[in-house]
Amino acid sequence: MPHDTDPAPGGCRGVRLPRTTAAVPLARALVRAALDASGGSDASDPSGGAAAEAAGRPDRDTAELLTAELVANAVEHTRGDGPIELFVELLAAPGGCQIEVHDPDPAHPGELVCPDPDAEVDPWQEHGRGLLLIRALSSACGHRPTARGKAVWFTLPRLPAQRRPARA
């Protein structure tokens, strides 16, 4: 069961998640709920992303996907006994959101910030695409040490509202 934690930088609240694979769908649901509550997408629109794009808000589908990657990495690849913590911050200007996942392992998360531009991705490899997705789909990403491990984060911009042609 998730537990509320102290506010993270920027005034957002965090939620503690279990260090099991059950944390992944919980995190996706929490991000979806946070964006829906803020008007991040129309809850009646099953596409999530289309409503967000039309309204000029962060894309909920992308936020859920990248959050799932960060949480899955924290569950599978980190050491330590502490919980995983999820923080969702809605950014005022210019809009968008920043999502952080905290874990108890201080080791940094692979090639999140500085990938080798000459390295090729093996399309048959079963692992290693999560950080590539985060780098490719977020407007910024990184990691930083915390008092109890590290935080890995990404930022999604506010999508511009679609322009519709004027009706004659």
PDB file of C-alpha atoms in Angstrom:
ATOM      1  CA  MET A   1       0.000   0.000   0.000  1.00  0.00           C
ATOM      2  CA  PRO A   2       1.407   3.427  -0.875  1.00  0.00           C
ATOM      3  CA  HIS A   3       2.217   5.805   1.997  1.00  0.00           C
ATOM      4  CA  ASP A   4       2.462   9.594   1.763  1.00  0.00           C
ATOM      5  CA  THR A   5       5.931  10.976   2.453  1.00  0.00           C
ATOM      6  CA  ASP A   6       7.338  14.402   3.150  1.00  0.00           C
ATOM      7  CA  PRO A   7       7.221  16.999   0.406  1.00  0.00           C
ATOM      8  CA  ALA A   8       9.999  16.854  -2.169  1.00  0.00           C
ATOM      9  CA  PRO A   9      11.739  19.892  -3.626  1.00  0.00           C
ATOM     10  CA  GLY A  10       9.194  22.125  -5.324  1.00  0.00           C
ATOM     11  CA  GLY A  11       6.415  21.397  -2.852  1.00  0.00           C
ATOM     12  CA  CYS A  12       5.044  18.203  -4.392  1.00  0.00           C
ATOM     13  CA  ARG A  13       4.128  15.244  -2.211  1.00  0.00           C
ATOM     14  CA  GLY A  14       5.575  11.798  -2.532  1.00  0.00           C
ATOM     15  CA  VAL A  15       4.197   8.322  -2.160  1.00  0.00           C
ATOM     16  CA  ARG A  16       6.093   5.291  -0.864  1.00  0.00           C
ATOM     17  CA  LEU A  17       5.740   2.197  -3.019  1.00  0.00           C
ATOM     18  CA  PRO A  18       6.614  -1.431  -2.302  1.00  0.00           C
ATOM     19  CA  ARG A  19       9.918  -2.774  -3.671  1.00  0.00           C
ATOM     20  CA  THR A  20       8.063  -5.311  -5.787  1.00  0.00           C
ATOM     21  CA  THR A  21       6.769  -5.416  -9.336  1.00  0.00           C
ATOM     22  CA  ALA A  22       3.376  -4.381  -7.915  1.00  0.00           C
ATOM     23  CA  ALA A  23       4.848  -0.879  -7.645  1.00  0.00           C
ATOM     24  CA  VAL A  24       4.785  -0.424 -11.440  1.00  0.00           C
ATOM     25  CA  PRO A  25       0.995  -0.421 -12.004  1.00  0.00           C
ATOM     26  CA  LEU A  26       0.523   1.526  -8.747  1.00  0.00           C
ATOM     27  CA  ALA A  27       2.907   4.221  -9.969  1.00  0.00           C
ATOM     28  CA  ARG A  28       1.189   4.415 -13.360  1.00  0.00           C
ATOM     29  CA  ALA A  29      -2.199   4.808 -11.668  1.00  0.00           C
ATOM     30  CA  LEU A  30      -0.882   7.497  -9.307  1.00  0.00           C
ATOM     31  CA  VAL A  31       0.609   9.521 -12.169  1.00  0.00           C
ATOM     32  CA  ARG A  32      -2.603   9.162 -14.170  1.00  0.00           C
ATOM     33  CA  ALA A  33      -4.656  10.323 -11.175  1.00  0.00           C
ATOM     34  CA  ALA A  34      -2.345  13.293 -10.505  1.00  0.00           C
ATOM     35  CA  LEU A  35      -2.528  14.470 -14.117  1.00  0.00           C
ATOM     36  CA  ASP A  36      -6.281  13.875 -14.332  1.00  0.00           C
ATOM     37  CA  ALA A  37      -6.871  15.812 -11.092  1.00  0.00           C
ATOM     38  CA  SER A  38      -4.849  18.723 -12.442  1.00  0.00           C
ATOM     39  CA  GLY A  39      -6.614  18.684 -15.783  1.00  0.00           C
ATOM     40  CA  GLY A  40      -3.713  16.785 -17.364  1.00  0.00           C
ATOM     41  CA  SER A  41      -6.157  14.982 -19.635  1.00  0.00           C
ATOM     42  CA  ASP A  42      -9.851  14.364 -19.985  1.00  0.00           C
ATOM     43  CA  ALA A  43     -10.726  11.346 -17.844  1.00  0.00           C
ATOM     44  CA  SER A  44     -13.609  10.536 -20.188  1.00  0.00           C
ATOM     45  CA  ASP A  45     -11.203  10.291 -23.136  1.00  0.00           C
ATOM     46  CA  PRO A  46      -9.667   6.794 -23.222  1.00  0.00           C
ATOM     47  CA  SER A  47      -6.758   7.990 -25.358  1.00  0.00           C
ATOM     48  CA  GLY A  48      -5.429  10.239 -22.559  1.00  0.00           C
ATOM     49  CA  GLY A  49      -2.772  11.695 -24.840  1.00  0.00           C
ATOM     50  CA  ALA A  50      -5.128  13.220 -27.418  1.00  0.00           C
ATOM     51  CA  ALA A  51      -7.032  15.228 -24.821  1.00  0.00           C
ATOM     52  CA  ALA A  52      -3.779  16.391 -23.240  1.00  0.00           C
ATOM     53  CA  GLU A  53      -2.449  17.516 -26.597  1.00  0.00           C
ATOM     54  CA  ALA A  54      -5.627  19.376 -27.406  1.00  0.00           C
ATOM     55  CA  ALA A  55      -5.621  21.141 -24.044  1.00  0.00           C
ATOM     56  CA  GLY A  56      -1.908  22.022 -24.065  1.00  0.00           C
ATOM     57  CA  ARG A  57      -0.987  19.836 -21.066  1.00  0.00           C
ATOM     58  CA  PRO A  58       1.626  17.108 -20.464  1.00  0.00           C
ATOM     59  CA  ASP A  59       0.918  13.869 -22.287  1.00  0.00           C
ATOM     60  CA  ARG A  60      -0.452  11.411 -19.726  1.00  0.00           C
ATOM     61  CA  ASP A  61       0.424   8.290 -21.738  1.00  0.00           C
ATOM     62  CA  THR A  62       4.075   9.335 -22.005  1.00  0.00           C
ATOM     63  CA  ALA A  63       4.179  10.251 -18.301  1.00  0.00           C
ATOM     64  CA  GLU A  64       2.800   6.817 -17.362  1.00  0.00           C
ATOM     65  CA  LEU A  65       5.205   4.967 -19.669  1.00  0.00           C
ATOM     66  CA  LEU A  66       8.316   6.766 -18.424  1.00  0.00           C
ATOM     67  CA  THR A  67       7.232   6.460 -14.795  1.00  0.00           C
ATOM     68  CA  ALA A  68       6.767   2.709 -15.283  1.00  0.00           C
ATOM     69  CA  GLU A  69      10.307   2.481 -16.679  1.00  0.00           C
ATOM     70  CA  LEU A  70      11.829   4.350 -13.730  1.00  0.00           C
ATOM     71  CA  VAL A  71       9.927   2.310 -11.142  1.00  0.00           C
ATOM     72  CA  ALA A  72      10.699  -1.000 -12.863  1.00  0.00           C
ATOM     73  CA  ASN A  73      14.395  -0.068 -12.935  1.00  0.00           C
ATOM     74  CA  ALA A  74      14.308   0.845  -9.240  1.00  0.00           C
ATOM     75  CA  VAL A  75      12.690  -2.502  -8.376  1.00  0.00           C
ATOM     76  CA  GLU A  76      14.939  -4.627 -10.576  1.00  0.00           C
ATOM     77  CA  HIS A  77      18.333  -2.932 -10.507  1.00  0.00           C
ATOM     78  CA  THR A  78      18.808  -1.220  -7.145  1.00  0.00           C
ATOM     79  CA  ARG A  79      20.138  -2.464  -3.845  1.00  0.00           C
ATOM     80  CA  GLY A  80      19.049  -1.421  -0.392  1.00  0.00           C
ATOM     81  CA  ASP A  81      16.259  -1.998   2.063  1.00  0.00           C
ATOM     82  CA  GLY A  82      14.328   1.236   1.822  1.00  0.00           C
ATOM     83  CA  PRO A  83      11.135   1.812  -0.133  1.00  0.00           C
ATOM     84  CA  ILE A  84      10.802   3.349  -3.558  1.00  0.00           C
ATOM     85  CA  GLU A  85       9.270   6.819  -3.491  1.00  0.00           C
ATOM     86  CA  LEU A  86       7.371   8.488  -6.325  1.00  0.00           C
ATOM     87  CA  PHE A  87       7.100  12.282  -6.579  1.00  0.00           C
ATOM     88  CA  VAL A  88       4.937  14.075  -9.150  1.00  0.00           C
ATOM     89  CA  GLU A  89       5.319  17.826  -9.511  1.00  0.00           C
ATOM     90  CA  LEU A  90       3.115  19.864 -11.819  1.00  0.00           C
ATOM     91  CA  LEU A  91       5.108  22.789 -13.165  1.00  0.00           C
ATOM     92  CA  ALA A  92       3.495  26.215 -13.277  1.00  0.00           C
ATOM     93  CA  ALA A  93       5.283  28.066 -16.059  1.00  0.00           C
ATOM     94  CA  PRO A  94       5.772  27.061 -18.792  1.00  0.00           C
ATOM     95  CA  GLY A  95       3.748  24.034 -17.673  1.00  0.00           C
ATOM     96  CA  GLY A  96       4.384  20.331 -17.831  1.00  0.00           C
ATOM     97  CA  CYS A  97       5.422  18.007 -15.061  1.00  0.00           C
ATOM     98  CA  GLN A  98       8.478  16.536 -13.387  1.00  0.00           C
ATOM     99  CA  ILE A  99       8.419  13.009 -12.037  1.00  0.00           C
ATOM    100  CA  GLU A 100      11.045  11.610  -9.681  1.00  0.00           C
ATOM    101  CA  VAL A 101      11.602   8.101  -8.384  1.00  0.00           C
ATOM    102  CA  HIS A 102      13.743   7.807  -5.259  1.00  0.00           C
ATOM    103  CA  ASP A 103      15.447   4.563  -4.275  1.00  0.00           C
ATOM    104  CA  PRO A 104      17.930   3.579  -1.542  1.00  0.00           C
ATOM    105  CA  ASP A 105      20.842   2.735  -3.898  1.00  0.00           C
ATOM    106  CA  PRO A 106      23.313   5.632  -4.403  1.00  0.00           C
ATOM    107  CA  ALA A 107      24.786   4.119  -7.622  1.00  0.00           C
ATOM    108  CA  HIS A 108      23.800   6.095 -10.690  1.00  0.00           C
ATOM    109  CA  PRO A 109      21.407   4.630 -13.241  1.00  0.00           C
ATOM    110  CA  GLY A 110      23.520   3.749 -16.251  1.00  0.00           C
ATOM    111  CA  GLU A 111      23.561   5.969 -19.315  1.00  0.00           C
ATOM    112  CA  LEU A 112      20.680   8.263 -18.447  1.00  0.00           C
ATOM    113  CA  VAL A 113      22.311  11.596 -19.215  1.00  0.00           C
ATOM    114  CA  CYS A 114      25.345  11.012 -21.459  1.00  0.00           C
ATOM    115  CA  PRO A 115      24.776   8.134 -23.877  1.00  0.00           C
ATOM    116  CA  ASP A 116      27.544   7.078 -26.224  1.00  0.00           C
ATOM    117  CA  PRO A 117      26.464   8.515 -29.593  1.00  0.00           C
ATOM    118  CA  ASP A 118      28.354   5.763 -31.445  1.00  0.00           C
ATOM    119  CA  ALA A 119      26.733   2.911 -29.510  1.00  0.00           C
ATOM    120  CA  GLU A 120      24.083   1.029 -31.437  1.00  0.00           C
ATOM    121  CA  VAL A 121      20.951  -0.374 -29.854  1.00  0.00           C
ATOM    122  CA  ASP A 122      20.478  -4.099 -30.378  1.00  0.00           C
ATOM    123  CA  PRO A 123      16.826  -4.536 -31.466  1.00  0.00           C
ATOM    124  CA  TRP A 124      16.799  -8.116 -30.146  1.00  0.00           C
ATOM    125  CA  GLN A 125      17.998  -7.232 -26.651  1.00  0.00           C
ATOM    126  CA  GLU A 126      15.324  -7.744 -24.003  1.00  0.00           C
ATOM    127  CA  HIS A 127      16.660  -5.143 -21.555  1.00  0.00           C
ATOM    128  CA  GLY A 128      18.135  -1.679 -21.785  1.00  0.00           C
ATOM    129  CA  ARG A 129      15.471   0.264 -23.641  1.00  0.00           C
ATOM    130  CA  GLY A 130      13.961   2.014 -20.613  1.00  0.00           C
ATOM    131  CA  LEU A 131      16.651   4.648 -20.249  1.00  0.00           C
ATOM    132  CA  LEU A 132      16.683   5.118 -24.022  1.00  0.00           C
ATOM    133  CA  LEU A 133      12.935   5.837 -23.915  1.00  0.00           C
ATOM    134  CA  ILE A 134      13.382   8.297 -21.061  1.00  0.00           C
ATOM    135  CA  ARG A 135      16.137  10.157 -22.926  1.00  0.00           C
ATOM    136  CA  ALA A 136      14.140  10.193 -26.164  1.00  0.00           C
ATOM    137  CA  LEU A 137      10.683  11.132 -24.875  1.00  0.00           C
ATOM    138  CA  SER A 138      11.394  13.572 -22.041  1.00  0.00           C
ATOM    139  CA  SER A 139      12.457  17.180 -22.394  1.00  0.00           C
ATOM    140  CA  ALA A 140      15.070  16.665 -19.648  1.00  0.00           C
ATOM    141  CA  CYS A 141      16.181  13.844 -17.381  1.00  0.00           C
ATOM    142  CA  GLY A 142      18.855  13.065 -14.853  1.00  0.00           C
ATOM    143  CA  HIS A 143      19.688  11.812 -11.413  1.00  0.00           C
ATOM    144  CA  ARG A 144      20.929  13.293  -8.159  1.00  0.00           C
ATOM    145  CA  PRO A 145      22.019  11.957  -4.800  1.00  0.00           C
ATOM    146  CA  THR A 146      19.606  12.098  -1.876  1.00  0.00           C
ATOM    147  CA  ALA A 147      20.154  11.602   1.844  1.00  0.00           C
ATOM    148  CA  ARG A 148      19.005   7.975   1.510  1.00  0.00           C
ATOM    149  CA  GLY A 149      20.136   7.004  -2.008  1.00  0.00           C
ATOM    150  CA  LYS A 150      19.312   8.723  -5.274  1.00  0.00           C
ATOM    151  CA  ALA A 151      16.523  10.323  -7.252  1.00  0.00           C
ATOM    152  CA  VAL A 152      16.074   9.651 -10.967  1.00  0.00           C
ATOM    153  CA  TRP A 153      13.828  12.143 -12.736  1.00  0.00           C
ATOM    154  CA  PHE A 154      12.396  13.301 -16.027  1.00  0.00           C
ATOM    155  CA  THR A 155      10.479  16.349 -17.160  1.00  0.00           C
ATOM    156  CA  LEU A 156       7.705  16.444 -19.725  1.00  0.00           C
ATOM    157  CA  PRO A 157       6.774  19.731 -21.333  1.00  0.00           C
ATOM    158  CA  ARG A 158       3.326  21.107 -21.740  1.00  0.00           C
ATOM    159  CA  LEU A 159       2.245  20.190 -25.230  1.00  0.00           C
ATOM    160  CA  PRO A 160       1.017  23.142 -27.284  1.00  0.00           C
ATOM    161  CA  ALA A 161      -2.662  23.206 -28.052  1.00  0.00           C
ATOM    162  CA  GLN A 162      -3.443  22.011 -31.558  1.00  0.00           C
ATOM    163  CA  ARG A 163      -4.264  24.697 -34.036  1.00  0.00           C
ATOM    164  CA  ARG A 164      -7.488  24.149 -35.834  1.00  0.00           C
ATOM    165  CA  PRO A 165      -8.252  25.806 -39.162  1.00  0.00           C
ATOM    166  CA  ALA A 166     -10.820  28.585 -38.978  1.00  0.00           C
ATOM    167  CA  ARG A 167     -14.218  27.556 -40.271  1.00  0.00           C
ATOM    168  CA  ALA A 168     -15.629  29.590 -43.116  1.00  0.00           C
TER     169      ALA A 168
END
